[in-house]
CSV table of C-alpha atoms in Angstrom, one decimal:
chain,number,residue,atom,x,y,z
A,1,MET,CA,2.3,-20.8,3.1
A,2,PRO,CA,-0.3,-21.5,0.5
A,3,THR,CA,0.9,-23.2,-2.6
A,4,GLU,CA,-0.4,-20.4,-4.8
A,5,ALA,CA,1.7,-17.8,-3.1
A,6,PRO,CA,3.8,-15.8,-5.6
A,7,GLU,CA,7.5,-16.2,-5.6
A,8,ILE,CA,8.0,-12.7,-4.2
A,9,VAL,CA,5.9,-13.5,-1.1
A,10,ARG,CA,8.0,-16.6,-0.5
A,11,MET,CA,11.1,-14.4,-0.8
A,12,VAL,CA,9.8,-12.0,1.7
A,13,TRP,CA,8.9,-14.9,4.0
A,14,HIS,CA,12.4,-16.4,3.7
A,15,THR,CA,14.1,-13.1,4.2
A,16,LEU,CA,12.2,-12.3,7.4
A,17,GLY,CA,12.5,-15.9,8.7
A,18,SER,CA,16.3,-15.7,8.3
A,19,THR,CA,16.8,-12.8,10.6
A,20,ASP,CA,17.2,-13.0,14.4
A,21,ALA,CA,14.8,-10.1,14.9
A,22,VAL,CA,11.8,-12.2,13.8
A,23,GLY,CA,10.8,-15.0,16.2
A,24,ALA,CA,7.9,-16.3,14.1
A,25,LEU,CA,5.9,-15.4,11.0
A,26,ILE,CA,2.1,-15.8,10.8
A,27,LEU,CA,0.0,-15.5,7.6
A,28,GLY,CA,-3.2,-13.6,8.4
A,29,GLY,CA,-6.2,-12.0,6.7
A,30,SER,CA,-8.1,-13.4,3.7
A,31,ARG,CA,-5.1,-15.3,2.4
A,32,ALA,CA,-5.0,-17.3,5.6
A,33,LYS,CA,-8.8,-17.8,5.5
A,34,GLY,CA,-8.9,-18.9,1.9
A,35,SER,CA,-11.3,-16.1,1.0
A,36,ALA,CA,-8.9,-13.8,-1.0
A,37,THR,CA,-9.7,-12.1,-4.2
A,38,GLU,CA,-7.1,-11.9,-7.0
A,39,LEU,CA,-6.1,-8.4,-5.7
A,40,SER,CA,-6.0,-9.2,-2.0
A,41,ASP,CA,-2.9,-8.4,-0.1
A,42,TRP,CA,-0.7,-10.8,1.8
A,43,ASP,CA,-0.7,-10.0,5.5
A,44,LEU,CA,2.3,-11.3,7.4
A,45,TYR,CA,2.4,-10.9,11.2
A,46,LEU,CA,5.9,-10.8,12.8
A,47,GLU,CA,6.6,-11.9,16.3
A,48,GLY,CA,9.6,-10.4,18.0
A,49,GLU,CA,10.6,-7.2,19.9
A,50,PRO,CA,8.4,-4.6,18.3
A,51,ALA,CA,10.9,-1.7,18.4
A,52,LYS,CA,13.6,-3.8,16.8
A,53,LEU,CA,11.3,-5.0,14.1
A,54,ILE,CA,10.2,-1.5,13.3
A,55,ALA,CA,13.8,-0.4,13.0
A,56,GLU,CA,14.9,-3.3,10.9
A,57,VAL,CA,12.0,-4.2,8.5
A,58,PRO,CA,12.6,-1.4,5.9
A,59,GLY,CA,16.3,-2.4,5.6
A,60,LEU,CA,15.5,-6.1,5.3
A,61,MET,CA,13.0,-5.4,2.5
A,62,ALA,CA,15.0,-2.9,0.5
A,63,PRO,CA,17.1,-5.5,-1.4
A,64,LEU,CA,13.8,-7.0,-2.7
A,65,ARG,CA,13.2,-3.7,-4.5
A,66,PRO,CA,9.5,-2.9,-3.6
A,67,LEU,CA,7.9,-0.5,-6.1
A,68,GLY,CA,6.4,1.3,-3.2
A,69,ALA,CA,7.0,0.9,0.6
A,70,PHE,CA,6.1,3.0,3.7
A,71,TRP,CA,4.8,2.7,7.2
A,72,GLU,CA,1.0,3.1,7.3
A,73,PRO,CA,0.4,6.7,8.4
A,74,LEU,CA,-3.3,6.2,9.3
A,75,SER,CA,-3.0,3.6,12.0
A,76,GLU,CA,-1.3,3.5,15.4
A,77,ASP,CA,-0.7,-0.3,14.8
A,78,ALA,CA,2.6,-0.5,13.0
A,79,GLY,CA,2.2,-1.8,9.4
A,80,TYR,CA,4.8,-1.7,6.7
A,81,MET,CA,3.0,-1.5,3.4
A,82,MET,CA,4.7,-2.8,0.2
A,83,VAL,CA,3.7,-3.2,-3.4
A,84,MET,CA,6.1,-5.5,-5.2
A,85,ASP,CA,6.4,-6.2,-9.0
A,86,GLY,CA,3.3,-7.9,-10.2
A,87,PRO,CA,1.7,-6.0,-8.6
A,88,VAL,CA,1.6,-7.9,-5.3
A,89,LYS,CA,0.7,-6.1,-2.2
A,90,ILE,CA,2.4,-7.4,1.0
A,91,ASP,CA,1.8,-5.9,4.4
A,92,LEU,CA,4.0,-6.6,7.4
A,93,PHE,CA,2.7,-6.2,10.9
A,94,PRO,CA,5.2,-6.3,13.8
A,95,ILE,CA,2.9,-7.7,16.6
A,96,GLY,CA,2.6,-5.1,19.3
A,97,GLY,CA,4.3,-2.4,17.3
A,98,ARG,CA,3.0,1.1,17.7
A,99,ARG,CA,3.5,4.3,15.7
A,100,SER,CA,2.1,7.8,15.8
A,101,LEU,CA,-0.8,8.8,13.5
A,102,GLN,CA,0.4,11.1,10.8
A,103,PRO,CA,-1.2,14.3,9.5
A,104,PRO,CA,-2.4,14.6,5.9
A,105,TRP,CA,0.2,14.9,3.2
A,106,GLU,CA,1.8,18.3,2.5
A,107,PRO,CA,3.2,18.0,-1.1
A,108,VAL,CA,6.7,19.2,-1.5
A,109,ARG,CA,9.3,18.2,-4.1
A,110,ALA,CA,10.9,15.7,-1.7
A,111,ASN,CA,7.8,13.7,-1.0
A,112,LEU,CA,5.8,13.5,-4.2
A,113,SER,CA,7.1,10.0,-4.9
A,114,GLY,CA,6.0,9.0,-1.4
A,115,ILE,CA,2.5,10.4,-2.0
A,116,ASP,CA,2.4,8.5,-5.3
A,117,GLY,CA,3.4,5.2,-3.5
A,118,HIS,CA,0.7,5.7,-0.9
A,119,TYR,CA,-1.9,6.5,-3.5
A,120,TRP,CA,-1.3,3.4,-5.6
A,121,ASP,CA,-1.0,1.1,-2.6
A,122,TRP,CA,-4.4,2.5,-1.4
A,123,MET,CA,-6.0,2.0,-4.8
A,124,LEU,CA,-4.8,-1.6,-5.1
A,125,TRP,CA,-6.3,-2.4,-1.6
A,126,LEU,CA,-9.5,-0.6,-2.6
A,127,GLY,CA,-9.6,-2.8,-5.8
A,128,SER,CA,-9.7,-5.9,-3.6
A,129,LYS,CA,-12.6,-4.4,-1.6
A,130,ALA,CA,-14.4,-3.5,-4.8
A,131,LEU,CA,-14.2,-7.1,-6.1
A,132,ARG,CA,-16.0,-8.0,-2.9
A,133,HIS,CA,-18.7,-5.4,-3.6
A,134,GLN,CA,-17.9,-3.6,-0.3
A,135,ASP,CA,-19.3,-0.4,-1.8
A,136,GLU,CA,-19.9,1.4,1.5
A,137,LEU,CA,-16.3,0.7,2.7
A,138,VAL,CA,-14.9,1.9,-0.7
A,139,SER,CA,-17.0,5.1,-0.5
A,140,ASP,CA,-15.8,5.8,3.0
A,141,GLU,CA,-12.2,5.2,2.1
A,142,LEU,CA,-12.4,7.5,-1.0
A,143,ALA,CA,-13.6,10.2,1.3
A,144,LYS,CA,-10.7,9.6,3.6
A,145,MET,CA,-8.4,9.6,0.6
A,146,GLN,CA,-9.7,13.1,-0.4
A,147,TRP,CA,-9.0,14.4,3.1
A,148,PHE,CA,-5.6,12.8,3.6
A,149,LEU,CA,-4.0,12.7,0.1
A,150,LEU,CA,-6.1,14.1,-2.7
A,151,GLY,CA,-7.2,17.3,-0.9
A,152,PRO,CA,-3.6,18.4,-0.2
A,153,LEU,CA,-2.9,18.0,-4.0
A,154,GLY,CA,-5.8,20.4,-4.7
A,155,VAL,CA,-8.7,17.9,-5.3
A,156,GLU,CA,-11.8,19.6,-3.8
A,157,ARG,CA,-14.2,16.7,-3.6
A,158,PRO,CA,-14.2,13.0,-2.8
A,159,PRO,CA,-14.0,10.7,-5.8
A,160,ALA,CA,-17.3,9.1,-6.8
A,161,ASP,CA,-15.7,5.8,-7.6
A,162,LEU,CA,-12.3,4.2,-8.4
A,163,HIS,CA,-12.4,5.4,-12.0
A,164,ASP,CA,-13.0,9.0,-10.8
A,165,ALA,CA,-10.2,8.6,-8.2
A,166,VAL,CA,-7.7,7.8,-10.9
A,167,ALA,CA,-8.8,10.7,-13.1
A,168,LEU,CA,-8.7,13.2,-10.3
A,169,TYR,CA,-5.3,11.9,-9.0
A,170,LEU,CA,-3.5,11.8,-12.3
A,171,LYS,CA,-4.6,15.4,-13.1
A,172,ALA,CA,-3.6,16.6,-9.7
A,173,ARG,CA,-0.3,14.8,-9.8
A,174,ALA,CA,0.5,16.3,-13.2
A,175,VAL,CA,-0.1,19.8,-11.8
A,176,ALA,CA,2.0,19.1,-8.7
A,177,SER,CA,4.8,17.7,-10.7
A,178,GLU,CA,4.9,20.8,-12.9
A,179,GLN,CA,4.7,23.2,-9.9
A,180,LEU,CA,7.3,21.3,-7.9
A,181,LYS,CA,9.5,20.7,-10.9
A,182,THR,CA,9.8,17.0,-10.2
A,183,SER,CA,8.5,13.7,-11.5
A,184,VAL,CA,7.7,10.3,-10.0
A,185,PRO,CA,8.6,6.8,-11.2
A,186,GLU,CA,5.7,5.5,-13.2
A,187,GLY,CA,6.2,1.7,-12.9
A,188,LEU,CA,4.0,1.3,-9.8
A,189,GLY,CA,1.2,3.3,-11.2
A,190,ARG,CA,1.3,1.4,-14.5
A,191,GLN,CA,1.1,-2.0,-12.8
A,192,VAL,CA,-1.7,-1.1,-10.4
A,193,LEU,CA,-3.7,0.6,-13.1
A,194,ALA,CA,-3.3,-2.4,-15.4
A,195,ALA,CA,-4.5,-4.7,-12.6
A,196,LEU,CA,-7.6,-2.5,-11.9
A,197,ARG,CA,-8.4,-2.4,-15.6
A,198,GLN,CA,-8.0,-6.2,-15.9
A,199,HIS,CA,-10.9,-6.5,-13.4
A,200,ARG,CA,-12.9,-3.7,-15.0
A,201,LEU,CA,-12.7,-1.6,-11.9
A,202,VAL,CA,-11.5,1.5,-13.7
């Protein structure tokens, strides 16, 4: 584990390493390569029986109180996405774990907070790509975001950039909150937005 790893990353590592379900932990991605940006996530690969890991990971992480946490709906390779206080994005990948691809969101009162968690996790990840000037990837992902998440909220066009994505989402979320007569916790959004603003990405 790199010496600069935040305390919450070390806590996640310790928690996973203390359970019989996890045979070994491997740091991957840009953090392992030493090429991370300030917004890059921490990719942790988990060795063990995939089905058991998929069943146990959410419960193991819940006491650490992630601001947002969900299984990645757009990949068949199982990945548990978390944004912790900071914000710090930590992704857990049970090696060999598989899940079904999910259809685009259909906003209802019960899942608006889930949509919000997915949106801000996505934006934090895109922020790390924007810092690398991966403009084509960011553009492609914003189009995917419009299809999967923003479109179901009533947004009719892909965002032009990250700033536009925030403006479109916040307006659409406000409308959905009013129509569905519910609200979402704002802590995650505040932290991610502050991080993006710090790097002048929005």
